[in-house]
């Protein structure tokens, strides 16, 4: 009996010990010059990683790489449109499990700076806003507009339920939380910024809040009373002068976004930075005692249809690539680069005496090229139309209750005609067919919205397949982000009426009917090409998209993202965790080229190969 009592007592004490270990709290505060963790200076050396861009199975591995480079903090946005794809239905599971991402960071000894915003920019579709906000054509995002604020508040309350308990003052590892994001690039409504604070507090974020803006944005984007973190400036004196100006002549000093790399846009060369120059600049910043967040430490991939686009009054519409490699210290597949090693060496110089960095984890899986994959099935889009929505005038995606993917617009030309076909306010890319034959493409990126059309016979069928190529994520056009044919179609100035609209959101590929694929197929129509391949061992690989036109790829039900022959990205990264031993399935959609029967792979990425359009 005594033995049982002793066992129960030991178990009880173990539970109490574990419980106490889980509820240990710290203090985190702003000092005059430094961040103060439990009253002692903490210099944050942070790196940005986005849970949505990294397979969940690799979160911990990437964090171990961050720790080995010398980072003590991870920065991440929270992506509203990933968590509420349908209004009122929230998804924080699987790759959207942001709370687990934060908990893993804690287990790996990393603090977190959380950026729910909810506007994120991030080269992410609509800057992180959910597409369904645009179903209300009068709604103004990023404003005090009532319907927007109500939707925003409901979402943030859900975020708060999961993440507010993970703040440092509650025993978690979230040091501080950002409200809004570079708001000074968009507007200067201080009442709107103050509304953000109220929503965040109501959601349970009772710790330290901060804003972040570039130097020219700060006068409009800073909300008095908060720490004004700096984006895009890495001169230590200028950083300190800026923060002193807006923060009562004192710190702490924090660069919220420092760019040791840059993102890519379709049709433009691969971006990057000089690793030696980056290392020198990091040394200067750390020597000055400034905390820093490198954007990005690891970019990963923008999968599904979530790539964004830039556009301004001086810059035409410019959609971004699926690869978010960013020329970051850790590449798209999570491998350390030469830049990683240089920055690691700098950080090691600034460690407290007696501390050393962990060893860099060894590579755990191979990267390889597969044998050529045979594409044996073909599903022509025009043979898989389903039931249309019919209306006199073409309807945009939002009015069709569709966020992403494609819509096929079809009408019949009653008379023979020869003239100018114009799609007014096309968003964003279209292939045009007459009686099933492609006659041209239209591209918002090139301001190409018209073509010469010749229909020599009556009752010809006109098809316009329109793709959402990525909603604008930055700048003044956020409120003008509806997709599809958003105005009208005219032929020789006369509006065309009587439309059938076939929806292809491609959230899954179920229900498509395949026929045998044939080489030399000259019918240039959009189609899905399906094949299978068998694996005995697993490893990362890269699909070689040379020879394909424009589209996307699914592997084993996972949408890998978009490809486009114009580059610079010519490969799609396939993480090993999305492959399986035995039979695997691949499906390629191509809207520009046809007759595909094979798909090759590489053991390396091709990210800097621009081709003529």
XYZ file of C-alpha atoms in Angstrom:
613
model
C 0.000 0.000 0.000
C 2.802 2.375 0.953
C 4.470 1.654 -2.393
C 1.282 2.637 -4.279
C 0.976 5.878 -2.260
C 4.576 6.777 -3.081
C 3.937 6.118 -6.789
C 0.808 8.296 -6.772
C 2.703 11.078 -4.986
C 5.499 10.900 -7.537
C 2.998 11.064 -10.407
C 1.213 14.010 -8.745
C 4.469 15.917 -8.328
C 5.395 15.164 -11.958
C 2.077 16.608 -13.158
C 2.549 19.703 -10.989
C 6.099 20.127 -12.322
C 4.968 19.801 -15.952
C 2.075 22.164 -15.342
C 4.373 24.755 -13.801
C 6.850 24.331 -16.659
C 4.124 25.038 -19.167
C 2.857 28.141 -17.397
C 6.157 29.913 -16.763
C 5.682 33.549 -17.799
C 8.176 36.201 -18.740
C 8.063 39.949 -19.029
C 8.819 41.747 -22.276
C 9.056 45.519 -22.358
C 10.400 48.502 -24.250
C 13.527 50.013 -22.761
C 15.015 53.329 -23.803
C 17.469 51.577 -26.113
C 16.727 47.858 -25.974
C 13.936 45.350 -25.746
C 13.862 44.017 -22.199
C 13.208 40.326 -21.549
C 12.704 39.788 -17.833
C 14.380 43.159 -17.353
C 17.491 42.266 -19.349
C 18.377 43.485 -22.862
C 17.318 41.212 -25.723
C 18.567 41.848 -29.245
C 16.128 40.090 -31.561
C 17.849 38.430 -34.510
C 14.803 37.312 -36.391
C 13.960 35.674 -39.685
C 10.638 35.645 -41.525
C 9.040 32.308 -42.456
C 5.431 31.768 -43.493
C 3.698 28.603 -42.359
C 1.442 28.636 -45.445
C 4.452 28.509 -47.772
C 6.164 25.546 -46.067
C 4.734 22.011 -45.819
C 3.725 21.458 -42.213
C 6.024 18.439 -42.009
C 9.010 20.760 -42.589
C 8.188 23.486 -40.061
C 10.419 22.079 -37.337
C 13.253 21.330 -39.742
C 13.255 24.899 -41.046
C 13.256 26.250 -37.483
C 16.238 24.110 -36.584
C 18.027 25.674 -39.559
C 17.047 29.124 -38.258
C 18.413 28.325 -34.820
C 21.655 27.003 -36.330
C 22.152 30.231 -38.279
C 21.895 32.154 -35.014
C 18.324 33.399 -35.092
C 16.496 33.689 -31.770
C 13.139 34.804 -33.194
C 10.797 33.926 -36.057
C 8.523 36.465 -37.744
C 5.357 35.448 -39.561
C 2.246 36.963 -41.029
C -1.190 35.433 -40.458
C -3.084 35.048 -43.745
C -6.782 35.895 -43.464
C -7.713 34.441 -46.864
C -6.093 31.111 -45.985
C -8.129 30.797 -42.791
C -11.529 32.074 -43.981
C -11.885 31.046 -47.620
C -15.650 31.010 -47.132
C -17.113 33.743 -44.957
C -17.802 32.492 -41.442
C -16.031 29.145 -41.947
C -12.608 29.109 -40.315
C -9.784 26.685 -41.005
C -6.833 26.514 -38.613
C -5.939 22.896 -39.365
C -3.181 21.166 -41.329
C -0.939 23.674 -43.044
C -3.115 26.462 -41.600
C -2.377 25.481 -37.989
C -0.644 28.700 -37.054
C -0.895 27.954 -33.323
C 1.071 24.731 -33.789
C 3.645 26.648 -35.851
C 4.132 29.009 -32.902
C 4.292 26.137 -30.408
C 6.950 24.321 -32.459
C 8.991 27.520 -32.470
C 8.814 27.557 -28.684
C 9.928 23.930 -28.493
C 12.900 24.844 -30.685
C 13.837 27.745 -28.394
C 12.615 30.527 -30.688
C 10.570 33.606 -29.890
C 7.889 34.788 -32.334
C 6.913 38.212 -33.632
C 3.345 37.860 -34.881
C 1.992 39.935 -37.759
C -1.777 39.301 -38.140
C -2.262 42.796 -39.551
C -4.717 41.461 -41.268
C -3.352 43.127 -44.416
C -0.027 41.422 -45.108
C 1.051 42.373 -48.649
C 3.653 39.532 -48.810
C 3.267 39.023 -52.579
C 0.143 37.122 -51.532
C -3.226 37.197 -53.296
C -5.160 40.393 -52.426
C -2.573 41.145 -49.731
C -4.133 38.456 -47.534
C -7.715 39.714 -47.706
C -10.322 37.054 -48.590
C -11.784 37.377 -52.091
C -15.372 37.274 -50.830
C -15.028 40.778 -49.391
C -15.246 41.924 -53.033
C -18.704 40.409 -53.477
C -19.870 43.682 -51.929
C -18.900 46.060 -54.737
C -19.185 49.040 -52.407
C -16.955 47.658 -49.656
C -13.705 49.507 -48.981
C -11.024 47.325 -47.438
C -8.465 48.877 -45.123
C -10.917 51.519 -43.975
C -13.566 52.272 -41.356
C -16.228 50.913 -43.744
C -18.744 49.107 -41.517
C -19.097 45.793 -43.395
C -15.309 45.523 -43.703
C -14.712 46.232 -40.015
C -17.390 43.703 -39.008
C -15.809 40.953 -41.135
C -12.311 41.888 -39.947
C -13.374 41.901 -36.292
C -15.043 38.474 -36.538
C -11.906 36.995 -38.055
C -9.551 38.577 -35.505
C -11.632 37.256 -32.620
C -11.074 33.741 -33.996
C -7.346 34.406 -34.367
C -7.238 35.691 -30.807
C -8.804 32.536 -29.397
C -5.852 30.539 -30.709
C -2.926 32.927 -30.463
C -3.583 35.351 -27.592
C -2.880 32.569 -25.048
C 0.528 32.076 -26.687
C 1.742 35.590 -25.834
C 4.797 35.835 -23.606
C 2.792 37.295 -20.732
C 0.605 34.172 -20.775
C 3.470 31.690 -20.793
C 3.937 31.550 -24.547
C 6.639 32.770 -26.896
C 4.931 35.572 -28.872
C 6.927 38.657 -27.925
C 4.842 41.311 -29.650
C 2.167 41.762 -32.298
C 2.033 44.041 -35.322
C -1.100 46.019 -36.164
C -1.586 46.890 -39.838
C 1.352 46.702 -42.244
C 3.030 49.586 -44.062
C -0.221 51.490 -43.818
C 1.556 54.686 -44.779
C 1.912 53.324 -48.309
C -1.874 53.314 -48.607
C -3.510 56.031 -46.503
C -3.195 58.162 -43.386
C -6.438 57.596 -41.449
C -5.401 57.595 -37.785
C -8.951 56.749 -36.713
C -8.760 53.565 -38.774
C -5.423 52.665 -37.172
C -6.896 53.261 -33.723
C -9.816 50.993 -34.655
C -7.230 48.263 -35.315
C -5.908 48.613 -31.796
C -9.382 48.213 -30.314
C -10.013 45.058 -32.338
C -6.665 43.554 -31.355
C -7.264 44.286 -27.688
C -10.742 42.799 -27.874
C -9.218 39.682 -29.448
C -7.032 39.262 -26.373
C -3.727 40.678 -27.606
C -2.922 42.500 -24.369
C 0.853 42.666 -24.820
C 3.053 45.007 -26.826
C 1.799 46.192 -30.218
C 3.829 47.899 -32.946
C 3.465 49.422 -36.399
C 5.914 49.107 -39.273
C 6.497 51.433 -42.214
C 9.204 52.465 -44.596
C 10.845 55.857 -43.941
C 8.613 57.726 -46.412
C 5.507 55.895 -45.150
C 6.014 56.528 -41.474
C 4.368 59.966 -41.145
C 1.084 58.551 -42.470
C 1.313 55.023 -41.092
C 2.511 55.561 -37.535
C 0.001 55.479 -34.699
C 1.218 57.542 -31.716
C 1.869 55.507 -28.615
C 3.210 52.457 -30.418
C 6.715 51.378 -31.329
C 7.418 52.559 -34.912
C 9.413 49.710 -36.433
C 11.232 50.488 -39.694
C 11.020 48.653 -43.012
C 13.515 48.921 -45.865
C 16.159 50.974 -44.079
C 19.346 49.420 -42.733
C 21.607 52.396 -42.078
C 21.911 52.239 -38.256
C 21.994 56.015 -37.771
C 18.957 56.599 -40.000
C 17.037 53.802 -38.254
C 17.691 55.293 -34.840
C 16.914 58.822 -35.976
C 13.572 57.708 -37.439
C 12.463 55.808 -34.361
C 13.636 58.608 -32.061
C 11.592 61.072 -34.097
C 8.337 59.205 -33.601
C 8.972 57.524 -30.237
C 9.752 60.376 -27.876
C 13.456 60.413 -28.599
C 14.119 56.814 -27.585
C 14.056 53.185 -28.702
C 14.066 50.295 -28.695
C 15.284 50.019 -32.276
C 13.805 47.416 -34.593
C 14.034 46.848 -38.344
C 10.859 44.873 -39.032
C 11.816 44.035 -42.621
C 15.406 43.829 -43.838
C 15.762 42.428 -47.339
C 18.643 39.999 -48.004
C 16.869 39.114 -51.280
C 13.734 39.983 -53.227
C 10.722 38.394 -54.916
C 10.224 37.517 -58.596
C 7.586 38.594 -61.109
C 6.623 36.764 -64.282
C 8.550 37.879 -67.344
C 11.341 39.592 -65.383
C 14.792 38.304 -64.355
C 15.258 36.490 -61.070
C 15.882 38.921 -58.211
C 18.589 38.629 -55.623
C 21.141 40.430 -53.504
C 24.884 40.345 -52.907
C 25.650 37.979 -50.032
C 28.883 39.739 -49.036
C 27.150 43.120 -48.943
C 24.298 41.607 -46.908
C 26.757 40.144 -44.399
C 28.529 43.478 -44.017
C 25.254 45.313 -43.450
C 24.043 42.764 -40.888
C 27.308 43.199 -39.002
C 26.761 46.987 -38.897
C 23.187 46.651 -37.643
C 24.025 44.131 -34.926
C 27.050 46.167 -33.848
C 24.730 49.139 -33.347
C 22.553 47.084 -30.975
C 19.550 47.177 -33.312
C 17.114 44.255 -33.483
C 16.370 42.988 -36.964
C 13.990 40.722 -38.881
C 15.293 39.450 -42.223
C 12.568 39.227 -44.853
C 12.871 36.469 -45.881
C 15.010 33.962 -43.974
C 13.161 31.235 -45.865
C 10.529 32.040 -48.495
C 9.282 28.639 -49.654
C 6.583 28.460 -52.329
C 3.302 30.257 -53.005
C 1.074 27.349 -53.938
C -2.519 26.945 -55.062
C -3.600 30.219 -56.698
C -2.330 32.504 -53.938
C 0.324 34.533 -55.759
C -0.320 38.259 -55.711
C 0.533 41.076 -58.105
C 1.909 44.596 -57.960
C 0.443 47.597 -59.729
C 0.743 51.340 -59.308
C 0.116 54.458 -61.331
C 3.623 54.150 -62.742
C 3.948 50.339 -62.836
C 1.693 48.129 -64.981
C 0.025 45.052 -63.552
C 2.790 42.590 -62.596
C 1.883 39.136 -61.173
C 4.399 37.265 -59.020
C 5.810 33.774 -59.460
C 4.924 30.660 -57.487
C 8.493 30.242 -56.288
C 9.098 32.456 -53.277
C 12.770 31.506 -53.125
C 13.512 35.217 -52.566
C 17.258 34.526 -52.875
C 16.930 33.966 -49.119
C 19.575 32.399 -46.854
C 17.538 29.182 -46.909
C 16.424 28.342 -50.439
C 12.963 27.292 -51.636
C 13.576 23.652 -50.659
C 15.067 24.543 -47.263
C 18.735 24.110 -48.146
C 21.387 26.490 -46.751
C 23.018 28.745 -49.316
C 26.348 30.565 -49.389
C 24.428 33.565 -48.023
C 23.279 31.432 -45.064
C 26.865 30.600 -44.165
C 28.023 34.222 -44.460
C 25.215 35.558 -42.255
C 25.783 32.737 -39.767
C 29.422 33.756 -39.434
C 28.395 37.363 -38.728
C 25.857 36.363 -36.075
C 28.432 34.092 -34.400
C 30.645 37.179 -33.874
C 27.902 38.846 -31.852
C 27.082 35.989 -29.484
C 27.577 36.623 -25.760
C 30.910 35.367 -24.492
C 30.942 31.638 -23.994
C 28.010 30.914 -26.312
C 28.302 29.021 -29.572
C 25.912 28.266 -32.386
C 24.372 24.802 -32.839
C 25.749 22.732 -35.673
C 23.921 23.105 -38.974
C 21.667 20.049 -39.328
C 22.813 17.610 -41.968
C 20.723 17.166 -45.099
C 18.069 14.610 -44.234
C 16.721 13.720 -47.656
C 18.037 13.499 -51.157
C 17.019 15.590 -54.132
C 16.772 13.659 -57.351
C 15.454 13.602 -60.896
C 12.902 10.917 -61.766
C 12.636 8.946 -64.923
C 10.471 10.649 -67.558
C 6.825 10.584 -66.461
C 4.378 9.427 -69.134
C 1.219 11.528 -69.477
C -1.362 9.049 -70.705
C -4.684 10.830 -70.117
C -6.085 14.089 -71.476
C -9.195 15.983 -70.326
C -10.108 18.744 -72.764
C -11.660 21.655 -70.906
C -14.278 22.236 -73.604
C -15.428 18.628 -73.147
C -15.863 19.074 -69.374
C -17.960 22.206 -69.162
C -20.773 21.238 -66.823
C -23.750 23.545 -66.340
C -23.329 27.263 -67.105
C -24.540 30.396 -65.419
C -26.467 32.433 -67.989
C -26.831 36.224 -68.106
C -27.189 39.000 -70.652
C -23.889 40.560 -69.629
C -20.703 38.783 -68.513
C -20.430 38.406 -64.731
C -17.194 38.776 -62.819
C -15.760 36.042 -60.596
C -17.159 37.537 -57.405
C -20.719 37.763 -58.740
C -20.327 34.146 -59.837
C -19.314 33.293 -56.249
C -15.840 32.179 -57.332
C -12.529 33.373 -55.952
C -9.751 31.812 -57.991
C -9.036 29.772 -61.098
C -10.750 30.272 -64.454
C -14.112 31.152 -65.995
C -15.022 30.322 -69.598
C -17.260 33.017 -71.102
C -19.236 31.868 -74.177
C -21.552 33.677 -76.570
C -22.795 33.143 -80.149
C -22.135 35.665 -82.911
C -25.381 35.649 -84.899
C -23.937 37.279 -88.001
C -20.726 37.104 -89.975
C -18.462 39.895 -88.794
C -14.943 41.288 -89.142
C -13.656 43.819 -86.641
C -12.123 44.724 -83.293
C -13.016 42.588 -80.280
C -12.353 44.400 -76.994
C -12.646 43.077 -73.438
C -12.959 46.140 -71.255
C -11.318 45.846 -67.819
C -10.028 42.298 -68.309
C -8.718 40.723 -65.110
C -6.215 39.286 -65.864
C -5.337 36.881 -68.681
C -7.457 35.368 -71.443
C -7.248 32.923 -74.325
C -9.812 33.619 -77.061
C -11.376 30.960 -79.302
C -13.665 31.066 -82.317
C -15.496 27.807 -83.025
C -13.016 25.984 -80.788
C -9.891 27.369 -82.459
C -7.651 29.693 -80.478
C -7.155 33.007 -82.245
C -5.158 35.026 -79.704
C -4.366 35.796 -76.067
C -5.108 38.910 -74.022
C -2.864 39.986 -71.162
C -3.493 42.724 -68.607
C 0.228 42.732 -67.852
C 0.878 44.032 -71.391
C -2.264 46.214 -71.458
C -3.465 43.937 -74.262
C -7.273 43.796 -74.192
C -8.218 43.787 -77.903
C -7.760 41.694 -81.050
C -8.913 41.549 -84.654
C -11.649 38.965 -85.095
C -12.946 37.590 -88.380
C -16.083 35.435 -88.321
C -16.992 34.642 -91.953
C -20.141 32.691 -91.081
C -23.178 33.246 -88.899
C -23.709 31.542 -85.520
C -20.004 31.248 -84.687
C -19.194 30.406 -81.057
C -16.912 32.869 -79.256
C -15.133 31.583 -76.121
C -13.020 33.697 -73.784
C -11.221 31.709 -71.069
C -10.265 34.176 -68.333
C -7.744 33.470 -65.577
C -7.321 35.235 -62.248
C -3.570 35.768 -62.508
C -3.295 37.133 -58.968
C -5.100 40.002 -57.255
C -3.078 43.128 -56.478
C -1.427 42.937 -53.049
C 0.121 46.387 -52.704
C -0.747 49.991 -53.430
C -3.817 52.062 -54.231
C -5.655 49.442 -56.310
C -6.560 47.117 -53.430
C -10.150 48.314 -53.577
C -10.327 47.614 -57.337
C -9.569 43.913 -57.332
C -12.553 42.099 -58.862
C -11.688 39.388 -61.368
C -12.809 38.072 -64.763
C -14.609 40.269 -67.294
C -15.427 43.145 -64.978
C -17.059 45.483 -67.501
C -18.151 44.416 -70.994
C -17.130 42.877 -74.327
C -17.596 44.852 -77.542
C -17.211 43.992 -81.218
C -16.749 47.035 -83.436
C -18.016 49.131 -80.543
C -21.240 47.139 -80.108
C -21.680 45.347 -76.783
C -21.998 41.568 -77.021
C -24.842 40.114 -74.977
C -26.208 36.692 -74.124
C -23.437 34.916 -72.206
C -22.945 31.467 -70.737
C -20.313 31.246 -68.017
C -18.625 27.985 -67.025
C -16.810 27.976 -63.698
C -13.449 26.255 -63.161
C -12.178 27.104 -59.658
C -9.962 23.984 -59.697
C -10.103 23.563 -55.936
C -9.909 19.888 -56.867
C -9.778 17.967 -60.148
C -12.523 15.497 -59.326
C -15.057 14.687 -62.039
C -12.882 15.466 -65.064
C -13.269 12.958 -67.924
C -10.033 11.792 -69.535
C -9.315 10.250 -72.924
C -5.978 8.815 -74.108
C -3.363 11.528 -74.655
C -1.814 11.575 -78.126
C 1.462 13.020 -79.365
C 1.197 15.500 -82.202
C -2.225 16.740 -81.128
C -2.618 19.987 -83.086
C -5.856 21.103 -81.427
C -4.662 23.971 -79.248
C -7.302 23.938 -76.560
C -6.886 24.094 -72.793
C -6.602 20.651 -71.243
C -5.501 18.614 -68.250
C -2.821 15.961 -68.797
C -2.656 13.097 -66.315
C 0.055 10.526 -65.635
C 1.306 8.194 -62.925
C 4.758 7.221 -61.759
C 6.088 4.775 -59.196
C 8.647 5.439 -56.458
C 10.659 3.134 -54.223
C 12.336 5.929 -52.283
C 11.327 9.509 -51.538
C 13.135 12.803 -52.034
C 12.558 16.349 -53.181
C 12.428 16.933 -56.913
C 11.649 19.700 -59.404
C 9.230 19.431 -62.330
C 10.773 20.652 -65.563
C 8.131 22.846 -67.228
C 10.127 23.606 -70.374
C 7.922 22.754 -73.317
C 4.714 23.636 -71.483
C 2.857 26.920 -71.888
C 0.932 28.326 -68.933
C -0.993 26.611 -66.185
C -0.630 24.751 -62.913
C 0.253 21.277 -61.621
C -1.297 18.927 -59.058
C 0.679 16.063 -57.490
C -1.243 13.581 -55.339
C -3.963 16.191 -54.828
C -1.577 19.034 -53.891
C -1.611 22.150 -56.071
C 2.083 23.019 -56.573
C 1.302 26.468 -57.997
C 1.580 28.101 -61.405
C 4.096 27.891 -64.218
C 4.438 30.146 -67.276
C 6.786 29.742 -70.208
C 7.934 33.366 -69.992
C 9.842 32.602 -66.756
C 12.020 33.371 -64.918
C 10.755 30.308 -63.027
C 10.918 27.189 -65.211
C 10.570 24.502 -62.515
C 8.084 23.627 -59.783
C 9.389 22.404 -56.442
C 7.931 19.069 -55.269
C 8.514 18.402 -51.549
C 9.251 14.778 -50.692
C 6.463 14.720 -48.086
C 3.874 15.104 -50.854
C 5.203 12.027 -52.643
C 4.667 8.427 -51.580
C 6.206 5.048 -52.129
C 4.349 3.205 -54.858
C 2.050 4.926 -57.333
C 1.855 8.732 -57.547
C -0.410 10.872 -59.748
C 0.474 14.092 -61.550
C -1.950 16.342 -63.465
C -0.768 19.288 -65.557
C -3.154 21.952 -66.834
C -1.945 23.863 -69.907
C -3.960 26.610 -71.564
C -1.404 27.520 -74.252
C 0.230 24.346 -75.568
C -1.115 20.894 -76.390
C -0.034 17.380 -77.301
C 1.826 16.674 -74.051
C 2.784 13.046 -73.431
C 5.824 13.381 -71.142
C 6.973 15.328 -68.100
C 10.582 15.452 -66.951
C 12.150 16.397 -63.629
C 15.395 17.973 -62.418
C 17.377 17.601 -59.215
C 17.734 21.393 -59.043
C 15.576 24.485 -59.596
C 15.622 26.742 -62.665
C 14.595 30.195 -61.450
C 16.389 32.634 -63.749
C 15.426 31.857 -67.330
C 13.293 34.507 -69.021
C 11.864 33.621 -72.420
C 10.129 35.762 -75.012
C 6.367 35.902 -74.617
